[in-house]
XYZ file of C-alpha atoms in Angstrom:
753
model
C 114.940 103.296 132.340
C 111.960 101.815 130.328
C 112.710 100.844 126.585
C 110.722 103.322 124.254
C 108.982 102.022 121.181
C 107.632 103.735 118.373
C 104.917 103.463 115.385
C 104.627 105.806 112.680
C 101.839 105.688 110.124
C 98.424 107.194 109.068
C 94.872 107.058 110.496
C 91.745 107.665 108.274
C 88.209 108.100 109.124
C 86.056 106.336 106.381
C 82.559 104.749 106.102
C 82.398 101.240 107.400
C 81.837 98.732 104.566
C 79.228 96.399 105.613
C 77.848 93.211 103.612
C 74.182 92.890 103.936
C 73.195 88.977 104.092
C 69.744 87.599 103.411
C 67.781 85.102 101.373
C 67.096 86.863 97.947
C 63.452 88.097 97.763
C 62.186 91.082 96.199
C 60.991 92.425 99.576
C 64.408 91.997 101.168
C 66.403 93.511 98.277
C 64.100 96.483 98.837
C 64.718 96.536 102.597
C 68.535 96.410 102.066
C 68.462 99.130 99.695
C 66.582 101.222 102.294
C 69.038 100.345 104.963
C 72.195 101.001 102.865
C 70.562 104.435 101.796
C 70.453 105.905 105.207
C 74.031 104.971 105.900
C 77.090 107.025 105.148
C 79.138 104.771 102.442
C 75.847 102.736 101.691
C 76.209 102.753 98.101
C 79.315 100.419 98.706
C 77.565 97.701 100.731
C 77.340 94.717 98.622
C 74.283 92.541 98.947
C 75.111 88.993 99.846
C 73.197 85.861 99.174
C 73.124 83.802 102.403
C 71.986 80.435 100.423
C 75.513 80.615 98.774
C 77.696 80.707 101.805
C 81.105 80.094 100.090
C 80.534 82.293 97.218
C 79.481 85.122 99.533
C 82.350 84.855 101.563
C 84.504 84.820 98.605
C 82.825 88.072 97.769
C 83.188 89.677 101.178
C 86.838 88.673 101.274
C 87.453 90.114 97.744
C 85.688 93.381 98.711
C 87.694 93.571 101.888
C 84.358 94.121 103.975
C 84.688 95.262 107.511
C 81.760 93.100 108.596
C 78.387 91.407 107.661
C 75.038 92.058 108.974
C 71.915 89.523 108.615
C 68.912 91.513 107.189
C 66.561 88.568 107.918
C 66.410 85.939 110.653
C 66.955 82.939 108.177
C 69.723 80.740 110.030
C 72.111 80.935 106.813
C 72.024 84.575 106.772
C 72.914 84.552 110.744
C 75.512 81.848 110.211
C 77.301 84.142 107.209
C 77.254 86.999 109.618
C 79.095 84.948 112.222
C 81.772 83.922 109.783
C 85.381 84.531 111.220
C 86.472 88.025 111.011
C 83.077 89.483 109.839
C 81.056 89.557 113.019
C 79.233 92.926 114.048
C 79.301 93.141 117.831
C 75.903 95.081 118.428
C 75.422 97.407 121.405
C 72.491 96.214 123.514
C 69.606 95.080 121.060
C 70.403 97.755 118.379
C 72.107 96.633 115.100
C 74.051 98.761 112.670
C 70.884 100.239 111.096
C 68.357 100.608 113.871
C 67.362 103.813 115.701
C 69.205 103.796 118.988
C 67.072 104.360 121.966
C 69.748 106.682 123.792
C 72.648 108.602 123.015
C 75.221 105.744 122.825
C 76.390 105.042 119.348
C 75.167 101.937 118.011
C 74.168 102.513 114.419
C 76.200 103.551 111.478
C 76.785 107.137 110.757
C 74.071 108.626 108.577
C 74.585 110.941 105.530
C 73.132 113.925 107.162
C 76.326 115.584 107.750
C 77.416 115.355 104.190
C 74.157 116.681 102.908
C 74.715 119.706 105.099
C 78.283 120.266 104.269
C 78.051 119.494 100.571
C 77.987 122.664 98.546
C 77.128 121.085 95.160
C 73.942 119.733 93.769
C 71.407 119.646 92.801
C 69.712 117.133 94.744
C 66.618 115.202 93.546
C 64.349 112.758 95.512
C 62.354 110.370 92.935
C 58.853 108.995 93.809
C 56.996 106.442 92.218
C 53.772 104.551 92.725
C 53.763 101.105 94.270
C 51.982 99.833 91.291
C 54.937 100.756 88.867
C 56.478 97.795 87.328
C 59.638 99.199 87.862
C 59.393 100.065 91.562
C 61.886 97.370 92.775
C 64.383 98.685 90.138
C 64.076 102.392 91.294
C 64.582 101.353 94.919
C 68.009 99.907 94.071
C 68.758 102.455 91.491
C 67.812 105.765 93.382
C 67.405 104.586 97.059
C 64.776 104.970 99.426
C 63.738 106.303 102.900
C 61.458 105.461 105.377
C 58.286 107.670 105.454
C 59.075 108.665 109.022
C 62.568 109.137 108.583
C 64.233 112.402 109.309
C 66.768 111.866 106.853
C 63.928 111.840 104.331
C 62.730 115.290 105.580
C 66.446 116.614 105.412
C 67.067 115.450 101.862
C 63.769 116.723 100.842
C 64.671 120.105 102.270
C 68.039 120.056 100.283
C 66.659 119.109 97.183
C 63.410 118.599 95.202
C 60.927 115.779 94.728
C 60.091 114.478 91.275
C 57.322 112.107 90.522
C 57.929 109.192 88.090
C 54.776 108.734 86.396
C 53.493 105.212 85.515
C 54.629 103.988 81.951
C 55.831 107.490 81.175
C 59.685 108.467 80.109
C 61.735 109.032 83.039
C 63.350 112.614 82.819
C 66.959 112.825 82.441
C 67.382 114.951 85.459
C 66.649 112.024 87.600
C 69.767 110.311 87.020
C 72.035 113.277 86.337
C 71.373 114.731 89.664
C 72.175 113.507 93.360
C 69.774 110.897 94.488
C 69.406 109.627 98.138
C 71.455 106.435 97.217
C 74.113 108.660 95.626
C 74.203 111.118 98.498
C 75.682 108.038 100.596
C 78.903 108.462 98.861
C 79.677 112.373 99.654
C 82.938 112.871 101.054
C 84.114 109.399 99.826
C 86.555 108.723 96.937
C 86.374 105.177 95.913
C 89.185 103.185 93.741
C 87.283 100.233 92.847
C 88.577 96.782 91.985
C 88.896 97.873 88.250
C 87.361 100.315 85.917
C 84.365 99.017 84.199
C 81.624 100.692 82.193
C 78.517 98.834 80.846
C 75.195 97.680 80.692
C 73.369 95.404 83.012
C 70.135 93.328 81.941
C 67.634 93.732 84.618
C 64.750 91.159 85.113
C 62.493 93.307 87.582
C 61.016 90.210 88.813
C 64.224 88.647 89.626
C 65.906 89.559 93.137
C 69.278 88.240 91.813
C 69.090 90.444 88.865
C 68.593 93.542 90.977
C 71.256 92.419 93.374
C 73.757 91.902 90.325
C 73.099 95.644 89.509
C 73.398 96.993 93.032
C 76.778 94.936 93.705
C 78.287 96.043 90.181
C 77.999 99.521 91.497
C 79.075 98.670 94.805
C 82.469 97.558 93.287
C 82.926 100.987 91.544
C 81.588 99.677 88.143
C 79.659 102.497 86.019
C 76.547 100.600 85.060
C 73.298 101.479 83.390
C 70.282 99.088 84.057
C 68.555 97.922 80.916
C 65.001 96.354 80.913
C 64.150 94.946 77.683
C 60.397 95.255 78.281
C 60.673 98.773 79.059
C 62.598 100.332 76.283
C 60.227 103.320 76.012
C 60.988 104.452 79.349
C 64.704 103.941 79.437
C 66.194 104.340 76.019
C 66.537 107.841 76.078
C 68.279 107.763 79.393
C 70.455 105.249 78.015
C 71.394 107.597 75.267
C 72.244 110.382 77.448
C 74.513 107.978 79.705
C 76.147 106.489 76.653
C 76.999 110.096 75.432
C 78.391 111.082 78.765
C 80.317 108.116 79.623
C 81.968 107.032 76.244
C 85.026 109.149 76.433
C 85.898 107.927 80.047
C 85.068 104.177 79.111
C 88.162 101.967 79.537
C 90.316 101.055 76.330
C 92.118 98.160 74.842
C 94.658 97.824 71.945
C 93.873 95.292 69.462
C 96.293 94.745 66.262
C 97.902 98.186 67.113
C 94.386 100.098 67.292
C 93.255 101.479 70.555
C 89.412 101.072 70.974
C 86.924 101.837 73.979
C 85.027 99.221 75.247
C 82.057 98.598 77.485
C 80.795 95.453 79.186
C 77.635 93.520 79.205
C 76.085 91.702 82.242
C 73.274 89.538 82.136
C 73.052 89.466 78.447
C 74.745 87.417 75.869
C 74.649 90.150 73.038
C 73.866 93.677 72.557
C 70.342 94.562 72.161
C 69.599 95.747 68.552
C 68.275 98.956 69.372
C 71.546 99.891 71.206
C 73.621 98.363 68.547
C 72.336 101.015 66.000
C 72.346 103.879 68.218
C 76.102 103.291 69.147
C 76.989 102.463 65.750
C 80.215 101.029 66.353
C 81.721 103.712 68.426
C 82.814 101.150 71.118
C 83.438 97.446 71.331
C 81.515 95.247 73.875
C 82.438 92.640 75.916
C 80.435 89.885 77.820
C 81.245 89.509 81.378
C 80.305 86.641 83.527
C 80.829 88.058 87.048
C 80.325 91.379 88.743
C 83.656 90.806 90.751
C 86.587 90.231 88.399
C 89.093 90.115 90.928
C 89.269 91.322 94.477
C 90.467 94.236 96.573
C 94.218 94.090 97.800
C 96.134 96.865 99.341
C 95.079 99.938 101.054
C 91.379 100.531 101.481
C 89.514 101.508 98.415
C 87.387 103.976 100.825
C 89.230 107.414 101.086
C 88.197 110.632 102.796
C 89.576 113.979 103.515
C 89.451 113.020 107.354
C 93.300 111.698 107.563
C 96.459 112.426 109.241
C 99.738 110.981 109.895
C 101.105 110.027 113.213
C 104.199 109.086 115.348
C 103.619 107.834 118.581
C 106.039 106.700 121.481
C 105.152 104.424 124.266
C 106.685 101.698 126.762
C 108.220 98.865 124.698
C 106.864 96.406 127.341
C 103.075 97.755 126.718
C 100.869 95.425 124.673
C 98.915 98.252 122.710
C 99.136 101.639 121.639
C 96.840 104.613 121.416
C 96.665 106.065 117.854
C 95.619 109.592 117.284
C 92.618 110.103 114.888
C 91.939 113.012 112.682
C 88.698 115.218 113.110
C 86.072 113.032 111.509
C 82.629 114.230 109.818
C 81.177 117.297 111.647
C 78.500 115.614 113.950
C 76.785 118.798 114.736
C 74.396 118.127 111.829
C 73.453 114.690 113.150
C 69.620 114.300 113.111
C 69.559 112.848 116.687
C 71.923 112.628 119.638
C 73.649 109.532 118.239
C 76.671 110.319 116.738
C 77.036 107.231 114.502
C 79.838 104.676 113.989
C 82.605 104.945 111.543
C 85.607 102.978 110.736
C 88.926 104.094 111.860
C 91.467 102.891 109.284
C 95.145 102.738 110.846
C 97.958 101.956 108.350
C 101.419 101.541 110.018
C 104.431 102.538 108.349
C 107.269 101.733 110.547
C 107.847 99.912 114.007
C 110.881 100.633 115.860
C 112.340 99.248 119.104
C 109.757 96.631 119.700
C 110.573 93.489 122.117
C 111.925 90.765 119.721
C 109.061 88.743 118.222
C 106.497 91.553 119.061
C 104.622 92.957 116.082
C 101.881 95.396 115.608
C 101.141 94.468 112.038
C 100.018 91.006 110.671
C 99.172 89.645 107.437
C 95.635 90.250 106.097
C 94.029 87.171 107.614
C 90.700 87.361 109.159
C 91.652 84.819 112.007
C 94.342 87.193 113.150
C 91.874 89.786 114.034
C 90.908 88.229 117.780
C 94.672 88.093 118.362
C 94.858 91.971 118.050
C 91.687 92.941 119.387
C 92.119 95.027 122.633
C 88.279 94.927 123.339
C 88.879 98.635 124.453
C 87.270 100.630 121.693
C 83.987 102.007 121.990
C 81.546 100.804 120.606
C 83.522 97.971 119.594
C 81.435 96.604 116.755
C 84.252 95.270 115.011
C 88.022 95.316 114.961
C 90.079 93.528 112.189
C 93.487 93.098 110.446
C 93.689 94.919 107.239
C 96.768 95.457 104.785
C 99.449 97.218 106.938
C 97.358 97.895 109.950
C 94.116 97.523 111.512
C 90.240 98.717 110.796
C 88.274 99.576 114.007
C 84.715 100.776 114.649
C 84.529 103.963 116.473
C 82.096 106.887 117.404
C 82.481 109.575 114.718
C 83.726 112.039 117.296
C 86.247 109.722 118.682
C 89.766 111.247 119.025
C 92.174 108.107 119.252
C 91.951 104.423 118.913
C 93.853 101.539 120.702
C 95.623 99.046 118.597
C 96.916 95.829 120.146
C 100.084 93.942 119.666
C 100.719 90.036 119.383
C 103.862 88.089 118.585
C 105.139 86.211 115.246
C 104.935 83.088 117.009
C 101.278 83.465 118.173
C 100.485 84.539 114.413
C 102.259 81.303 113.227
C 100.358 79.174 115.892
C 97.146 80.485 114.421
C 97.501 78.715 111.318
C 97.859 75.332 112.822
C 94.907 75.870 115.296
C 92.298 73.209 115.292
C 94.508 70.762 113.737
C 96.792 67.903 115.027
C 99.883 70.001 114.227
C 101.694 71.360 117.436
C 103.952 74.516 117.145
C 106.828 75.099 119.620
C 109.514 77.791 119.747
C 113.005 76.176 120.573
C 115.418 77.949 123.011
C 117.905 78.247 119.952
C 115.254 80.107 118.206
C 114.308 82.439 121.133
C 118.320 83.219 121.649
C 118.485 83.874 117.946
C 115.773 86.489 118.265
C 117.603 88.313 121.066
C 121.122 88.029 119.309
C 119.719 89.372 116.187
C 117.881 92.220 118.076
C 121.225 93.149 119.808
C 122.581 93.523 116.386
C 120.057 95.937 115.465
C 117.335 93.869 113.835
C 117.067 92.669 110.462
C 116.743 96.224 109.098
C 120.628 96.695 110.040
C 121.560 93.790 107.518
C 124.272 92.737 110.220
C 123.801 88.911 108.929
C 124.632 90.097 105.699
C 128.090 91.344 106.323
C 130.980 88.944 106.102
C 132.978 91.239 108.189
C 130.525 91.119 111.115
C 130.282 87.251 110.797
C 133.860 86.921 110.933
C 134.316 89.126 113.896
C 131.875 87.276 115.995
C 133.258 83.848 114.872
C 136.751 84.927 115.651
C 135.480 86.167 119.180
C 133.532 82.993 119.859
C 136.157 80.593 119.013
C 138.989 82.338 120.936
C 139.101 80.925 124.521
C 141.366 83.888 125.669
C 139.557 86.409 124.041
C 140.771 88.600 121.078
C 142.266 92.111 121.011
C 140.691 95.090 119.023
C 143.517 95.352 116.471
C 143.106 91.628 115.595
C 139.277 92.040 115.348
C 139.669 95.236 113.261
C 142.149 93.242 110.999
C 139.729 90.460 110.794
C 137.072 92.673 109.581
C 139.027 93.992 107.208
C 140.143 90.900 105.544
C 136.973 89.522 105.298
C 134.360 92.422 104.232
C 133.626 90.989 100.928
C 131.812 93.724 98.770
C 130.924 95.760 101.642
C 130.432 98.441 102.752
C 129.050 99.193 99.160
C 128.566 102.527 97.359
C 126.304 104.525 99.964
C 128.525 104.037 103.011
C 129.847 107.774 103.978
C 133.159 106.535 105.675
C 134.365 103.449 103.537
C 138.085 103.715 104.719
C 137.008 103.102 108.348
C 134.484 100.364 107.810
C 136.323 97.617 109.676
C 136.805 99.814 112.592
C 133.068 100.711 112.657
C 132.167 97.217 112.271
C 134.059 96.236 115.552
C 133.045 99.374 117.361
C 129.292 98.695 116.365
C 129.559 95.317 118.195
C 130.989 97.173 120.988
C 128.231 99.551 121.257
C 125.751 97.063 121.067
C 127.478 94.947 123.602
C 128.028 91.788 121.757
C 131.686 92.054 122.281
C 132.287 92.299 126.107
C 135.745 93.632 127.428
C 137.854 91.675 129.895
C 141.228 92.500 131.553
C 143.632 89.825 132.296
C 145.036 89.962 135.728
C 147.936 87.877 137.119
C 148.198 86.945 140.674
C 151.503 88.120 142.449
C 151.413 84.904 144.720
C 150.628 82.019 142.799
C 151.086 83.419 139.256
C 147.519 82.443 138.333
C 146.008 84.314 135.283
C 142.317 85.277 135.184
C 140.206 87.561 133.156
C 137.914 90.104 134.825
C 135.049 92.180 133.837
C 135.344 95.935 134.169
C 132.556 95.728 137.110
C 134.812 92.898 138.953
C 137.719 95.301 139.158
C 138.129 96.638 142.901
C 141.037 98.270 144.406
C 141.685 94.788 146.365
C 141.470 91.650 144.528
C 141.128 88.000 145.304
C 142.786 85.234 143.421
C 140.496 82.513 142.529
C 142.968 79.816 143.043
C 145.041 80.556 146.094
C 142.429 82.799 147.719
C 145.049 85.323 148.699
C 144.373 89.235 148.290
C 146.461 91.562 146.615
C 146.235 95.196 145.559
C 144.729 95.880 141.917
C 147.589 98.106 141.327
C 150.268 95.704 142.049
C 148.618 93.121 139.489
C 148.670 95.833 136.888
C 152.241 97.089 137.598
C 153.940 93.878 137.341
C 152.337 92.930 134.074
C 155.160 92.375 131.264
C 156.236 95.809 129.943
C 153.753 97.481 132.097
C 151.177 96.983 129.495
C 147.681 95.882 130.329
C 145.724 95.353 127.400
C 141.797 94.524 127.151
C 140.556 91.369 125.293
C 137.142 90.899 124.210
C 134.751 87.844 124.019
C 131.142 87.609 123.092
C 128.447 88.283 125.430
C 126.748 85.296 127.232
C 129.452 83.051 126.131
C 127.727 82.563 122.949
C 129.527 79.458 121.151
C 130.826 79.586 117.454
C 128.072 76.948 116.753
C 125.343 79.176 117.930
C 126.924 82.104 115.953
C 126.977 79.815 112.740
C 123.198 79.061 113.457
C 122.155 82.656 113.641
C 124.023 84.747 111.357
C 122.406 82.723 108.295
C 119.019 83.293 109.355
C 119.680 86.888 110.147
C 120.944 87.318 106.568
C 118.059 85.448 105.056
C 115.374 87.301 107.114
C 117.038 90.948 106.311
C 116.720 90.045 102.531
C 113.056 88.871 102.877
C 112.106 91.777 105.046
C 113.616 94.152 102.499
C 111.609 92.493 99.646
C 108.466 91.841 101.353
C 107.944 94.724 103.701
C 109.289 97.459 101.264
C 109.829 99.628 104.578
C 106.159 99.535 105.530
C 105.555 98.028 108.988
C 107.217 95.048 110.050
C 107.711 91.544 108.750
C 106.350 88.840 111.392
C 109.008 86.162 111.683
C 110.259 83.758 114.046
C 113.265 81.400 114.110
C 113.816 77.896 115.298
C 110.320 76.480 115.173
C 109.529 72.830 115.712
C 106.408 71.342 114.024
C 105.025 68.122 115.188
C 102.232 66.152 113.764
C 101.054 62.577 114.928
C 104.589 61.353 115.935
C 106.230 63.370 113.001
C 108.181 66.371 113.605
C 110.705 68.820 111.955
C 112.521 72.200 112.744
C 112.229 75.070 110.687
C 115.019 77.583 110.747
C 112.980 80.655 109.974
C 109.444 81.208 109.379
C 108.223 84.468 107.708
C 104.521 85.772 107.301
C 103.445 88.173 104.811
C 100.653 89.654 102.606
C 100.624 88.243 99.163
C 98.912 89.602 96.000
C 95.940 87.277 96.516
C 96.355 85.867 100.032
C 98.522 85.747 103.067
C 101.453 83.509 102.601
C 104.107 81.745 104.614
C 107.928 81.261 103.788
C 109.480 78.244 105.473
C 113.258 78.224 105.508
C 116.012 75.722 105.937
C 119.223 77.867 106.355
C 122.774 76.692 106.384
C 126.110 78.390 107.341
C 129.489 77.423 105.620
C 129.836 73.924 106.987
C 126.542 72.226 106.996
C 124.425 71.056 103.945
C 120.799 71.084 102.865
C 119.508 67.405 102.321
C 116.620 65.771 100.954
C 115.065 65.061 104.167
C 115.401 68.766 105.192
C 113.267 69.607 101.852
C 110.842 66.927 102.250
C 110.050 68.126 105.737
C 109.367 71.618 104.648
C 107.222 70.171 101.371
C 104.970 68.337 104.009
C 104.406 71.292 106.071
C 103.718 73.379 102.784
C 101.241 70.663 101.729
C 99.104 71.313 104.923
C 99.236 74.922 104.680
C 98.164 75.073 101.237
C 95.265 72.760 102.237
C 94.175 75.225 104.461
C 94.032 78.166 102.005
C 97.336 79.723 103.257
C 100.007 80.179 100.601
C 103.364 78.776 101.518
C 106.948 78.898 99.753
C 109.741 76.577 100.695
C 113.033 78.366 100.900
C 116.643 76.799 101.020
C 119.620 79.159 101.725
C 123.250 78.759 102.459
C 126.110 81.285 103.217
C 128.262 79.242 100.839
C 128.962 80.831 97.293
C 126.959 78.053 95.736
C 125.217 74.872 96.493
C 127.278 71.747 96.350
C 126.409 69.250 93.316
C 124.358 66.982 95.890
C 122.433 69.781 96.883
C 121.823 70.968 93.584
C 120.508 67.628 92.760
C 118.174 67.582 95.762
C 116.725 71.085 95.372
C 116.120 70.202 91.677
C 114.090 66.903 92.675
C 112.541 69.299 95.281
C 110.975 71.363 92.311
C 109.729 68.168 90.533
C 108.014 67.204 93.677
C 106.486 70.634 94.434
C 105.126 70.806 90.916
C 103.601 67.331 91.083
C 101.615 68.586 94.179
C 100.744 71.762 92.767
C 103.267 73.760 94.804
C 105.552 76.714 93.817
C 109.062 76.747 93.133
C 111.347 77.048 96.030
C 113.144 80.182 96.940
C 116.933 79.474 96.887
C 119.467 81.717 97.897
C 123.339 81.514 98.415
C 125.975 83.754 99.776
C 126.297 85.433 96.315
C 123.018 86.925 97.388
C 123.027 86.990 101.042
C 126.310 88.367 101.551
C 126.345 91.850 99.343
C 124.977 95.375 99.877
C 121.701 96.304 98.904
C 122.580 98.088 95.679
C 124.875 95.157 94.326
C 123.506 93.472 91.090
C 123.332 90.059 92.703
C 121.124 91.848 95.690
C 117.732 89.979 95.251
C 115.918 93.762 95.122
C 118.017 94.617 92.195
C 116.645 91.589 89.960
C 113.100 92.483 88.871
C 111.440 95.819 89.468
C 108.097 94.204 88.973
C 108.538 92.047 92.274
C 106.405 89.274 93.182
C 107.158 86.147 95.101
C 106.632 83.797 92.356
C 108.928 85.522 89.923
C 111.451 85.959 92.770
C 111.408 82.271 93.480
C 111.875 81.450 89.559
C 114.680 83.778 89.311
C 116.510 82.311 92.267
C 116.024 78.859 90.603
C 117.423 80.190 87.526
C 120.635 81.794 89.168
C 121.308 79.223 91.772
C 120.012 75.907 90.281
C 120.382 76.180 86.579
C 116.720 76.585 85.784
C 116.459 77.425 82.018
C 113.054 76.820 80.697
C 109.894 75.822 81.946
C 107.261 74.301 79.350
C 103.576 73.341 80.179
C 103.283 69.714 80.125
C 100.060 69.108 81.307
C 97.012 70.345 83.358
C 99.307 70.725 86.459
C 102.672 69.593 85.786
C 105.449 71.213 83.805
C 108.440 70.143 82.056
C 111.817 72.037 83.359
C 114.795 72.298 81.511
C 118.255 72.617 83.757
C 121.530 73.923 82.843
C 124.653 73.942 84.307
C 124.607 76.216 87.407
C 126.303 79.390 87.184
């Protein structure tokens, strides 16, 4: 019977978020604004300066773009659009803004449907002369259509045209009503990178200035364009804008007083005419960038087209079909082309996958190709996003396919195109299988001393152990378990043993004595037949006779570990299971899975080391890896173990991937030698710009989830750096960290608690 896997989550139809790359000229800015105006969600398309590749890629990452498209034919623009994870695969010769020649979806969905569905208004179409000095500003402020565009005709039927006369004041209604560029956000709720309201200085002859204004708006900022040479045309509009937005402006507290504040971009001080008008009603702050931080977490674009899902499929499959909600009503499309949208799939849980297989991956662009099924039409892009996938689909699509990969392939990708090699050991693969048999990391089997003791006793016993003895061992070594949430604490020890029997970690054997030569042998249930054959004398005898001559007529089953797992193997597997369960609980927070692998050998130019556990996750700013050295009760962590991990960390940090070193033991505390080595490792990590290590002992790894020592109970404002620091405080005696220079710090160590 095939094993059934399951995915649960949510799917959303939203606009594609596309970056437009070009060499900054006034003509290119105008064309980019026109392209964006005829696309659903176009207001949120940032304009990227292709002459600044590094900065533009940083913007693209920070705004979590789906793809980049080159507006011009400049090599820099094309190179930027080919960046890893941002490439738009065109269908035929058509790009995302071209008018398709047939019914095949090749261009982005237009806002036509929203104009027809939207019951609000009014809509207004501003028009101006080519000789107006503000024409280029008007193009990015209000949006433009091509003269022959069906969308222009539709918009004009929906609203009214308004002529902006040369050198005359601009009527207030032009900015208060819905303009063509504002219509691109119909049906979209946008939560920007932060809440900002303010004034941007515009030089109408500088394309960079116009791009700054557009990009501020694309990040969710509420901005008013100020042209100092055209005060007579704009001041009354600013007054209306200021009055409308003062109440909703962000606030800050200074010396116990709460004040609203607005921002200034492209200017060092507030224009005097505005200063007189605002009369101290808010504070003003000069900003030096349109992008204060970056976007992390769920997509900032939300729509009403969403649904939840729970799908089942064969666990051996390499992909799954995810149902989509009904999208925008395409009956209003101005052509037969339904248009391209983004299917945004968020995965909540992954169940019963094969060991090592994952459906989610850290939000690293390089991972997108590993998960691309190449089966989604029209296939313009597919990329990894926070907790899932974003895929281009036709607006009338009913489902989308998402592909799976393995944790080891995700890890290998981090070392791709380098001199490093990654190998998965046999012991690591075995650990994955055994932990899967134990129910996976979410069952906390490695964290329960009773389970560890039962497996250890069964592994050490040559003859096997009887059930009462195993239950007694579980009862004597249960530690703080089962905790406060267990419904049947009195039978916890029994349930531990029964659970291992259910998962087939403990296998039954029956001892049979040959009536002829008295040889004793243990036989699995499937080996019992009515007539047995002795392994030594080869004589055959009835099974009933062998059972009947047992002393006292008793025939008791004994139990051993499946697969003849040794005590040494169990001692290697259970600590990594315990450590991974804690990390999965902290990092995945019940969402999706946590890609991880055991027993990884890393080699680089003759040097090599083995990492007991490697975990990959999304961080607040970038994906990161945790590399762990994990020991049981018998072995110790030494300086060489730590130096090996630090060497790998240095390489990953140099590649822009965050990395944390982890050291863990099942013993209640580290030995004096281990503490000394770990404290020295902290100093080494600091001198190289690394983060404090994560250090865990049995005090944290062997307690239930609600126990005060369990790491999830430490800090409600969880972050990996805070977690690492508190682990050093608890287990290494770190008491204080003082800044001692540009990079290094001076740590104070107390006696370990």
